[in-house]
Amino acid sequence: TLSVFADVPVGHKLESRLLTACMTDENLPWISPVVHKICLQTVQDPSLIYEYLPDPGLKSFIQASLELLFGKHSPAIVENRAGGVHTIGESGAFRLAAQFFRLWHRDASTVCIVSCQKESHGLVFQDMGFEVCEYCIWDPKKRRMDSNVILKVAEQMPSGCILVIGNPIDCRLTQSQWAKLMSIMKSKQIFPFFDIPCQGLSTGDPEEDAGVLRYFVSSGFEFFCSQFLSRNFGVYDEVVGILVVVARNNEQLLCVLSQLLSYAQALWLNPPSRGSRIITTILCNPTLQEEWNLSLKVAVENMMLIKEKVKEKLRLLGTPGSWNHITEQMGTHGYLGLNYQQVQYLIKKKHIYIPRNGYINFTCINASNIDYITQSISEAVLFTKDS
Amino acid sequence: TLSVFADVPVGHKLESRLLTACMTDENLPWISPVVHKICLQTVQDPSLIYEYLPDPGLKSFIQASLELLFGKHSPAIVENRAGGVHTIGESGAFRLAAQFFRLWHRDASTVCIVSCQKESHGLVFQDMGFEVCEYCIWDPKKRRMDSNVILKVAEQMPSGCILVIGNPIDCRLTQSQWAKLMSIMKSKQIFPFFDIPCQGLSTGDPEEDAGVLRYFVSSGFEFFCSQFLSRNFGVYDEVVGILVVVARNNEQLLCVLSQLLSYAQALWLNPPSRGSRIITTILCNPTLQEEWNLSLKVAVENMMLIKEKVKEKLRLLGTPGSWNHITEQMGTHGYLGLNYQQVQYLIKKKHIYIPRNGYINFTCINASNIDYITQSISEAVLFTKDS
């Protein structure tokens, strides 16, 4: 008899994903020291670690994370119209949001998403039947973030669509550009979906990294936000995420949350709890939170130091062109500013495997590989033709 | 302006779920002592605990879990035609399976599922557009598992449908009844989907609990199986699951796994790793595995002791009827054998909140509540009319 699986072809394979963790000098994933301390404490208390979570996740965890995102005194929090559902990482948050939009935001048939997120998160929307457009805020010619792109995108998008605003601090919009964006979005009823992938690891200050959200709250927007907490606490394997909802009032918030919760129950029922318990312990204790804040500052300073070193070494090697864009970009990841031929040179001749767009994790560069990497970049620039 | 969420109603609420963990005398979730030992060891090694898992999950974890399920020398393992995808618990496994069936097993429009699973897992299939039928192997009149039910169900089901066989050890089929079921399933091309929710916690012997799977392998079946590992290791909050696939050959297995993996990537990308690392450490070390086996035996003996005590107390209280069905059922959960009125009596008069079908977690009964519970059951039986 024929196999039941006779017609099944090989599945679509995603491009190898970036190592997205922040790495240390020793090439290990960065962990906030306070997280390690709490881990050692909680392992002694098995009853705390192993029990199932209630369905909506840990209430105190959601509350503490919302306060981190918006500030304790945010109108959205004070008026009980901000809430969230604990998700399995960013993918889980995007998945719940896509399902919600399909069922309850029927005007939206298009989702606009920043291009370096398209592969992973864009697919989730595509699977749900959305048309996915991508935009790229990096201008490869000028080698800088082009803050006008997102404004142009908003102007060209159909009314009522969904705009995914990837890590807003990277967008480099001025206050007046944000105001302009909001005014376009309001008039065209474009729904904002923010992605906060590593609050605090861009500038070293969690409040500054999420400042734009506060601006949207105070301007009366309703929105969704994927809040990912594994990177900024260094609990990568727990993939701790929240889909955050800001609604007009508490009643509508509860309706939206109850819908999202019913999808979550069918998807994973209980979210893993260990990461969220660790994070809650830290965020609910001012001394521990201060330790965490400090660890973010140190991590970001180390990041900037690596970038400075890369830039300086490229300069000393006489690499043609300006490399200021390396230090102008914030956070763990950034564009190297290489073209297609140059990236191919790194991959094929130097076995440095980076994505086609040259968007790399700078924290993977350390004392033991910086000379090889900068020498290789220099060669790639010298020995390939510009396309 | 109107809220975007103005039309969103309150979502469907699931019936409060059973506490499904195995509980200790102290009313804490049971943890295999060897798990706690490994936790204390691994917390000292942060690099091991925190890094991201590769996309398909930990290869050694899948391999060790398959060997636990089928035995090292199973033809399916030796011939490389058994594999699995790491999932977020049972819900994740059912979710991936439902998506696969919808896309690649198009003949199947009906899923038949044991009734105590319908609420949670049945909804997943319903959401995917399947017609879901339920069957119940518990005969409330005779107060025993009726092993003929599943045979009748298989005879009545449409050809090419999917039969979810909930914890097979509970089905209480004899060898010849299993043979008859397999013959019906083969002739009607019914696809088997097993649920192994707590291997080792039914009889105390993991091999015996999954014996039926070995029988299906040796009879040349292709099938899926949800293998849940949080209960039998006591790492509940990690919700560690695998969707297991047995195919005709390695080539087809790889096609099926690649499809499942692409769904998993869109759903949760990285599964949490801590639970799977602990389980792998135990299963790959014969001494630790022996400790784990022993802890299962002890846990099951304690369970049986509780049931014996409940039965004996009901007898001493002069409760009418036979209560042998309590000790005849294996595992943590079982039917109390009460009718609708009796359950309502327990809920309303005694504040003992149990599901309508009287299917309870016996390990929640301990020294501090057994007298109240048995006294209440006795009253319920005496003071309500049989319907």
PDB file of C-alpha atoms in Angstrom, chain B residues 61-295:
ATOM      1  CA  PHE B  61      16.688  15.362  22.938  1.00  0.00           C
ATOM      2  CA  ILE B  62      14.506  14.142  20.073  1.00  0.00           C
ATOM      3  CA  GLN B  63      16.614  10.987  19.660  1.00  0.00           C
ATOM      4  CA  ALA B  64      16.567  10.130  23.380  1.00  0.00           C
ATOM      5  CA  SER B  65      12.801  10.728  23.586  1.00  0.00           C
ATOM      6  CA  LEU B  66      12.117   8.533  20.548  1.00  0.00           C
ATOM      7  CA  GLU B  67      14.175   5.744  22.110  1.00  0.00           C
ATOM      8  CA  LEU B  68      12.168   6.121  25.320  1.00  0.00           C
ATOM      9  CA  LEU B  69       8.955   5.822  23.319  1.00  0.00           C
ATOM     10  CA  PHE B  70       9.822   2.967  20.967  1.00  0.00           C
ATOM     11  CA  GLY B  71      12.889   1.310  22.503  1.00  0.00           C
ATOM     12  CA  LYS B  72      16.447   1.642  21.123  1.00  0.00           C
ATOM     13  CA  HIS B  73      16.058  -1.334  18.770  1.00  0.00           C
ATOM     14  CA  SER B  74      12.676  -0.442  17.309  1.00  0.00           C
ATOM     15  CA  PRO B  75      12.602  -1.003  13.525  1.00  0.00           C
ATOM     16  CA  ALA B  76      11.337   2.596  13.159  1.00  0.00           C
ATOM     17  CA  ILE B  77      14.483   3.922  14.837  1.00  0.00           C
ATOM     18  CA  VAL B  78      16.955   1.487  13.269  1.00  0.00           C
ATOM     19  CA  GLU B  79      15.539   2.221   9.794  1.00  0.00           C
ATOM     20  CA  ASN B  80      15.606   6.009  10.390  1.00  0.00           C
ATOM     21  CA  ARG B  81      11.918   6.411   9.741  1.00  0.00           C
ATOM     22  CA  ALA B  82      10.881   7.795  13.158  1.00  0.00           C
ATOM     23  CA  GLY B  83      11.457  11.465  13.909  1.00  0.00           C
ATOM     24  CA  GLY B  84      10.004  14.360  15.797  1.00  0.00           C
ATOM     25  CA  VAL B  85       9.639  18.101  16.127  1.00  0.00           C
ATOM     26  CA  HIS B  86      10.064  19.763  19.530  1.00  0.00           C
ATOM     27  CA  THR B  87       6.791  21.504  20.403  1.00  0.00           C
ATOM     28  CA  ILE B  88       5.382  23.759  23.081  1.00  0.00           C
ATOM     29  CA  GLY B  89       3.630  21.007  24.998  1.00  0.00           C
ATOM     30  CA  GLU B  90       0.676  18.914  23.891  1.00  0.00           C
ATOM     31  CA  SER B  91      -1.260  21.827  22.427  1.00  0.00           C
ATOM     32  CA  GLY B  92       1.683  22.601  20.172  1.00  0.00           C
ATOM     33  CA  ALA B  93       1.877  19.008  18.983  1.00  0.00           C
ATOM     34  CA  PHE B  94      -1.864  18.887  18.250  1.00  0.00           C
ATOM     35  CA  ARG B  95      -1.604  22.255  16.506  1.00  0.00           C
ATOM     36  CA  LEU B  96       1.190  21.161  14.159  1.00  0.00           C
ATOM     37  CA  ALA B  97      -0.562  17.874  13.435  1.00  0.00           C
ATOM     38  CA  ALA B  98      -3.873  19.595  12.643  1.00  0.00           C
ATOM     39  CA  GLN B  99      -2.141  22.008  10.259  1.00  0.00           C
ATOM     40  CA  PHE B 100      -0.346  19.138   8.546  1.00  0.00           C
ATOM     41  CA  PHE B 101      -3.525  17.072   8.150  1.00  0.00           C
ATOM     42  CA  ARG B 102      -5.392  20.014   6.685  1.00  0.00           C
ATOM     43  CA  LEU B 103      -2.718  20.610   4.054  1.00  0.00           C
ATOM     44  CA  TRP B 104      -1.417  17.117   3.312  1.00  0.00           C
ATOM     45  CA  HIS B 105      -4.019  14.570   4.314  1.00  0.00           C
ATOM     46  CA  ARG B 106      -6.893  16.005   2.386  1.00  0.00           C
ATOM     47  CA  ASP B 107      -9.107  12.919   2.484  1.00  0.00           C
ATOM     48  CA  ALA B 108      -9.489  13.370   6.204  1.00  0.00           C
ATOM     49  CA  SER B 109     -12.306  15.721   7.123  1.00  0.00           C
ATOM     50  CA  THR B 110     -13.256  14.021  10.383  1.00  0.00           C
ATOM     51  CA  VAL B 111     -11.238  13.633  13.564  1.00  0.00           C
ATOM     52  CA  CYS B 112     -12.410  11.275  16.269  1.00  0.00           C
ATOM     53  CA  ILE B 113     -11.143  12.121  19.735  1.00  0.00           C
ATOM     54  CA  VAL B 114     -11.660  10.793  23.235  1.00  0.00           C
ATOM     55  CA  SER B 115     -14.210  12.973  25.030  1.00  0.00           C
ATOM     56  CA  CYS B 116     -12.106  14.107  27.992  1.00  0.00           C
ATOM     57  CA  GLN B 117      -9.712  15.660  25.464  1.00  0.00           C
ATOM     58  CA  LYS B 118     -12.334  17.245  23.288  1.00  0.00           C
ATOM     59  CA  GLU B 119     -12.483  20.622  24.960  1.00  0.00           C
ATOM     60  CA  SER B 120      -8.809  21.487  24.585  1.00  0.00           C
ATOM     61  CA  HIS B 121      -7.449  19.436  21.680  1.00  0.00           C
ATOM     62  CA  GLY B 122     -10.722  19.118  19.793  1.00  0.00           C
ATOM     63  CA  LEU B 123     -10.936  22.893  19.449  1.00  0.00           C
ATOM     64  CA  VAL B 124      -7.593  22.922  17.658  1.00  0.00           C
ATOM     65  CA  PHE B 125      -8.981  20.565  15.008  1.00  0.00           C
ATOM     66  CA  GLN B 126     -12.263  22.484  14.815  1.00  0.00           C
ATOM     67  CA  ASP B 127     -10.358  25.728  14.213  1.00  0.00           C
ATOM     68  CA  MET B 128      -8.628  24.027  11.296  1.00  0.00           C
ATOM     69  CA  GLY B 129     -11.992  23.154   9.761  1.00  0.00           C
ATOM     70  CA  PHE B 130     -12.279  19.495  10.783  1.00  0.00           C
ATOM     71  CA  GLU B 131     -15.461  17.845  11.930  1.00  0.00           C
ATOM     72  CA  VAL B 132     -14.706  16.584  15.432  1.00  0.00           C
ATOM     73  CA  CYS B 133     -16.512  13.526  16.849  1.00  0.00           C
ATOM     74  CA  GLU B 134     -15.993  12.455  20.392  1.00  0.00           C
ATOM     75  CA  TYR B 135     -16.019   9.046  21.983  1.00  0.00           C
ATOM     76  CA  CYS B 136     -15.931   8.094  25.649  1.00  0.00           C
ATOM     77  CA  ILE B 137     -14.393   4.835  26.808  1.00  0.00           C
ATOM     78  CA  TRP B 138     -15.838   5.201  30.304  1.00  0.00           C
ATOM     79  CA  ASP B 139     -19.162   3.430  30.751  1.00  0.00           C
ATOM     80  CA  PRO B 140     -20.930   5.403  33.505  1.00  0.00           C
ATOM     81  CA  LYS B 141     -23.596   2.709  33.989  1.00  0.00           C
ATOM     82  CA  LYS B 142     -21.171  -0.163  34.500  1.00  0.00           C
ATOM     83  CA  ARG B 143     -18.568   2.149  36.038  1.00  0.00           C
ATOM     84  CA  ARG B 144     -15.683   0.767  34.016  1.00  0.00           C
ATOM     85  CA  MET B 145     -13.669   1.432  30.885  1.00  0.00           C
ATOM     86  CA  ASP B 146     -15.466  -0.174  27.936  1.00  0.00           C
ATOM     87  CA  SER B 147     -12.771  -1.469  25.633  1.00  0.00           C
ATOM     88  CA  ASN B 148     -15.311  -2.160  22.889  1.00  0.00           C
ATOM     89  CA  VAL B 149     -16.128   1.521  22.393  1.00  0.00           C
ATOM     90  CA  ILE B 150     -13.026   2.282  20.381  1.00  0.00           C
ATOM     91  CA  LEU B 151     -13.673  -0.718  18.120  1.00  0.00           C
ATOM     92  CA  LYS B 152     -17.239   0.439  17.477  1.00  0.00           C
ATOM     93  CA  VAL B 153     -16.013   3.975  16.824  1.00  0.00           C
ATOM     94  CA  ALA B 154     -13.484   2.741  14.270  1.00  0.00           C
ATOM     95  CA  GLU B 155     -16.189   0.708  12.524  1.00  0.00           C
ATOM     96  CA  GLN B 156     -18.526   3.689  12.289  1.00  0.00           C
ATOM     97  CA  MET B 157     -15.986   6.334  11.277  1.00  0.00           C
ATOM     98  CA  PRO B 158     -15.703   7.388   7.627  1.00  0.00           C
ATOM     99  CA  SER B 159     -12.770   5.928   5.690  1.00  0.00           C
ATOM    100  CA  GLY B 160      -9.546   7.933   5.709  1.00  0.00           C
ATOM    101  CA  CYS B 161     -10.355   9.856   8.869  1.00  0.00           C
ATOM    102  CA  ILE B 162      -8.077  10.479  11.857  1.00  0.00           C
ATOM    103  CA  LEU B 163      -8.479   8.577  15.115  1.00  0.00           C
ATOM    104  CA  VAL B 164      -6.917  10.198  18.177  1.00  0.00           C
ATOM    105  CA  ILE B 165      -6.102   7.401  20.609  1.00  0.00           C
ATOM    106  CA  GLY B 166      -5.827   9.054  24.017  1.00  0.00           C
ATOM    107  CA  ASN B 167      -3.428   7.482  26.484  1.00  0.00           C
ATOM    108  CA  PRO B 168      -3.572   3.963  24.956  1.00  0.00           C
ATOM    109  CA  ILE B 169      -2.898   2.195  28.253  1.00  0.00           C
ATOM    110  CA  ASP B 170      -6.228   3.579  29.529  1.00  0.00           C
ATOM    111  CA  CYS B 171      -8.114   1.992  26.625  1.00  0.00           C
ATOM    112  CA  ARG B 172      -7.717  -1.409  28.296  1.00  0.00           C
ATOM    113  CA  LEU B 173      -7.783  -3.328  25.018  1.00  0.00           C
ATOM    114  CA  THR B 174      -6.552  -6.906  25.009  1.00  0.00           C
ATOM    115  CA  GLN B 175      -3.907  -7.969  22.496  1.00  0.00           C
ATOM    116  CA  SER B 176      -6.605  -9.464  20.271  1.00  0.00           C
ATOM    117  CA  GLN B 177      -8.752  -6.311  20.522  1.00  0.00           C
ATOM    118  CA  TRP B 178      -5.783  -4.188  19.418  1.00  0.00           C
ATOM    119  CA  ALA B 179      -5.284  -6.615  16.522  1.00  0.00           C
ATOM    120  CA  LYS B 180      -8.933  -6.219  15.563  1.00  0.00           C
ATOM    121  CA  LEU B 181      -8.682  -2.405  15.805  1.00  0.00           C
ATOM    122  CA  MET B 182      -5.596  -2.409  13.588  1.00  0.00           C
ATOM    123  CA  SER B 183      -7.320  -4.570  11.028  1.00  0.00           C
ATOM    124  CA  ILE B 184     -10.328  -2.181  10.888  1.00  0.00           C
ATOM    125  CA  MET B 185      -8.007   0.836  10.677  1.00  0.00           C
ATOM    126  CA  LYS B 186      -5.958  -0.735   7.873  1.00  0.00           C
ATOM    127  CA  SER B 187      -8.954  -1.657   5.785  1.00  0.00           C
ATOM    128  CA  LYS B 188     -10.537   1.799   6.225  1.00  0.00           C
ATOM    129  CA  GLN B 189      -7.236   3.679   6.005  1.00  0.00           C
ATOM    130  CA  ILE B 190      -7.879   5.380   9.337  1.00  0.00           C
ATOM    131  CA  PHE B 191      -4.822   7.366  10.393  1.00  0.00           C
ATOM    132  CA  PRO B 192      -3.700   6.832  14.024  1.00  0.00           C
ATOM    133  CA  PHE B 193      -2.727   9.818  16.167  1.00  0.00           C
ATOM    134  CA  PHE B 194      -1.580   8.688  19.605  1.00  0.00           C
ATOM    135  CA  ASP B 195      -1.447  10.789  22.708  1.00  0.00           C
ATOM    136  CA  ILE B 196       1.201   9.741  25.248  1.00  0.00           C
ATOM    137  CA  PRO B 197       0.595  12.295  28.016  1.00  0.00           C
ATOM    138  CA  CYS B 198       2.607  10.801  30.902  1.00  0.00           C
ATOM    139  CA  GLN B 199       4.661   7.779  29.853  1.00  0.00           C
ATOM    140  CA  GLY B 200       5.516   5.796  32.981  1.00  0.00           C
ATOM    141  CA  LEU B 201       2.953   7.397  35.266  1.00  0.00           C
ATOM    142  CA  SER B 202       0.195   4.907  34.379  1.00  0.00           C
ATOM    143  CA  THR B 203       1.813   1.585  35.279  1.00  0.00           C
ATOM    144  CA  GLY B 204       5.117   2.840  36.696  1.00  0.00           C
ATOM    145  CA  ASP B 205       6.939   1.283  33.732  1.00  0.00           C
ATOM    146  CA  PRO B 206       7.578   3.571  30.720  1.00  0.00           C
ATOM    147  CA  GLU B 207       7.996   0.594  28.393  1.00  0.00           C
ATOM    148  CA  GLU B 208       4.650  -0.909  29.347  1.00  0.00           C
ATOM    149  CA  ASP B 209       2.859   2.456  29.071  1.00  0.00           C
ATOM    150  CA  ALA B 210       3.935   2.858  25.434  1.00  0.00           C
ATOM    151  CA  GLY B 211       3.780  -0.829  24.496  1.00  0.00           C
ATOM    152  CA  VAL B 212       0.937  -0.302  22.026  1.00  0.00           C
ATOM    153  CA  LEU B 213       3.074   2.035  19.906  1.00  0.00           C
ATOM    154  CA  ARG B 214       5.639  -0.730  19.453  1.00  0.00           C
ATOM    155  CA  TYR B 215       2.848  -3.007  18.295  1.00  0.00           C
ATOM    156  CA  PHE B 216       1.683  -0.449  15.705  1.00  0.00           C
ATOM    157  CA  VAL B 217       5.274   0.013  14.476  1.00  0.00           C
ATOM    158  CA  SER B 218       5.779  -3.721  14.061  1.00  0.00           C
ATOM    159  CA  SER B 219       2.490  -3.940  12.166  1.00  0.00           C
ATOM    160  CA  GLY B 220       3.749  -1.462   9.576  1.00  0.00           C
ATOM    161  CA  PHE B 221       1.562   1.548  10.482  1.00  0.00           C
ATOM    162  CA  GLU B 222       2.469   5.126   9.722  1.00  0.00           C
ATOM    163  CA  PHE B 223       1.293   7.431  12.488  1.00  0.00           C
ATOM    164  CA  PHE B 224       1.695  10.605  14.531  1.00  0.00           C
ATOM    165  CA  CYS B 225       2.077  10.760  18.289  1.00  0.00           C
ATOM    166  CA  SER B 226       1.986  13.623  20.766  1.00  0.00           C
ATOM    167  CA  GLN B 227       4.689  12.806  23.333  1.00  0.00           C
ATOM    168  CA  PHE B 228       4.384  15.031  26.400  1.00  0.00           C
ATOM    169  CA  LEU B 229       7.325  14.956  28.800  1.00  0.00           C
ATOM    170  CA  SER B 230       6.526  17.594  31.420  1.00  0.00           C
ATOM    171  CA  ARG B 231       4.389  15.355  33.623  1.00  0.00           C
ATOM    172  CA  ASN B 232       6.566  12.270  33.794  1.00  0.00           C
ATOM    173  CA  PHE B 233       9.694  14.305  34.567  1.00  0.00           C
ATOM    174  CA  GLY B 234       7.943  16.934  36.652  1.00  0.00           C
ATOM    175  CA  VAL B 235       9.084  19.964  34.617  1.00  0.00           C
ATOM    176  CA  TYR B 236       5.564  21.322  34.196  1.00  0.00           C
ATOM    177  CA  ASP B 237       6.316  24.921  33.533  1.00  0.00           C
ATOM    178  CA  GLU B 238       8.517  24.033  30.575  1.00  0.00           C
ATOM    179  CA  VAL B 239       5.652  22.358  28.669  1.00  0.00           C
ATOM    180  CA  VAL B 240       8.033  20.037  26.821  1.00  0.00           C
ATOM    181  CA  GLY B 241       6.429  18.183  23.950  1.00  0.00           C
ATOM    182  CA  ILE B 242       7.300  16.410  20.734  1.00  0.00           C
ATOM    183  CA  LEU B 243       5.187  15.679  17.698  1.00  0.00           C
ATOM    184  CA  VAL B 244       6.476  12.224  16.746  1.00  0.00           C
ATOM    185  CA  VAL B 245       6.197  10.936  13.170  1.00  0.00           C
ATOM    186  CA  VAL B 246       6.597   7.350  11.996  1.00  0.00           C
ATOM    187  CA  ALA B 247       6.756   7.081   8.196  1.00  0.00           C
ATOM    188  CA  ARG B 248       7.271   4.331   5.651  1.00  0.00           C
ATOM    189  CA  ASN B 249      10.861   5.343   4.957  1.00  0.00           C
ATOM    190  CA  ASN B 250      13.494   7.983   5.778  1.00  0.00           C
ATOM    191  CA  GLU B 251      12.869  10.023   2.639  1.00  0.00           C
ATOM    192  CA  GLN B 252       9.191  10.525   3.419  1.00  0.00           C
ATOM    193  CA  LEU B 253       9.957  11.143   7.073  1.00  0.00           C
ATOM    194  CA  LEU B 254      12.263  14.028   6.160  1.00  0.00           C
ATOM    195  CA  CYS B 255       9.629  15.599   3.922  1.00  0.00           C
ATOM    196  CA  VAL B 256       7.017  15.433   6.680  1.00  0.00           C
ATOM    197  CA  LEU B 257       9.414  16.786   9.324  1.00  0.00           C
ATOM    198  CA  SER B 258      10.461  19.689   7.085  1.00  0.00           C
ATOM    199  CA  GLN B 259       6.810  20.671   6.646  1.00  0.00           C
ATOM    200  CA  LEU B 260       6.134  20.469  10.384  1.00  0.00           C
ATOM    201  CA  LEU B 261       9.277  22.445  11.100  1.00  0.00           C
ATOM    202  CA  SER B 262       8.202  25.269   8.834  1.00  0.00           C
ATOM    203  CA  TYR B 263       4.886  25.525  10.727  1.00  0.00           C
ATOM    204  CA  ALA B 264       6.744  25.446  14.048  1.00  0.00           C
ATOM    205  CA  GLN B 265       9.028  28.271  12.939  1.00  0.00           C
ATOM    206  CA  ALA B 266       6.044  30.480  12.222  1.00  0.00           C
ATOM    207  CA  LEU B 267       4.446  29.566  15.560  1.00  0.00           C
ATOM    208  CA  TRP B 268       7.262  29.812  18.078  1.00  0.00           C
ATOM    209  CA  LEU B 269      10.624  29.743  16.236  1.00  0.00           C
ATOM    210  CA  ASN B 270      12.743  28.554  19.188  1.00  0.00           C
ATOM    211  CA  PRO B 271      11.296  26.133  21.690  1.00  0.00           C
ATOM    212  CA  PRO B 272      12.397  26.776  25.293  1.00  0.00           C
ATOM    213  CA  SER B 273      15.364  24.524  25.974  1.00  0.00           C
ATOM    214  CA  ARG B 274      15.795  24.080  29.695  1.00  0.00           C
ATOM    215  CA  GLY B 275      13.329  21.239  30.176  1.00  0.00           C
ATOM    216  CA  SER B 276      14.570  19.393  27.114  1.00  0.00           C
ATOM    217  CA  ARG B 277      18.189  19.690  28.270  1.00  0.00           C
ATOM    218  CA  ILE B 278      17.324  18.273  31.692  1.00  0.00           C
ATOM    219  CA  ILE B 279      15.397  15.381  30.122  1.00  0.00           C
ATOM    220  CA  THR B 280      18.224  14.672  27.659  1.00  0.00           C
ATOM    221  CA  THR B 281      20.789  14.621  30.465  1.00  0.00           C
ATOM    222  CA  ILE B 282      18.723  12.015  32.306  1.00  0.00           C
ATOM    223  CA  LEU B 283      17.817   9.828  29.346  1.00  0.00           C
ATOM    224  CA  CYS B 284      21.389   9.722  27.999  1.00  0.00           C
ATOM    225  CA  ASN B 285      22.866   8.502  31.301  1.00  0.00           C
ATOM    226  CA  PRO B 286      21.877   4.943  32.354  1.00  0.00           C
ATOM    227  CA  THR B 287      22.384   5.655  36.072  1.00  0.00           C
ATOM    228  CA  LEU B 288      20.238   8.796  35.983  1.00  0.00           C
ATOM    229  CA  GLN B 289      17.625   7.024  33.880  1.00  0.00           C
ATOM    230  CA  GLU B 290      17.469   4.241  36.474  1.00  0.00           C
ATOM    231  CA  GLU B 291      16.906   6.876  39.185  1.00  0.00           C
ATOM    232  CA  TRP B 292      14.110   8.351  37.083  1.00  0.00           C
ATOM    233  CA  ASN B 293      12.522   4.919  36.517  1.00  0.00           C
ATOM    234  CA  LEU B 294      12.573   4.305  40.240  1.00  0.00           C
ATOM    235  CA  SER B 295      10.976   7.693  40.969  1.00  0.00           C
TER     236      SER B 295
END
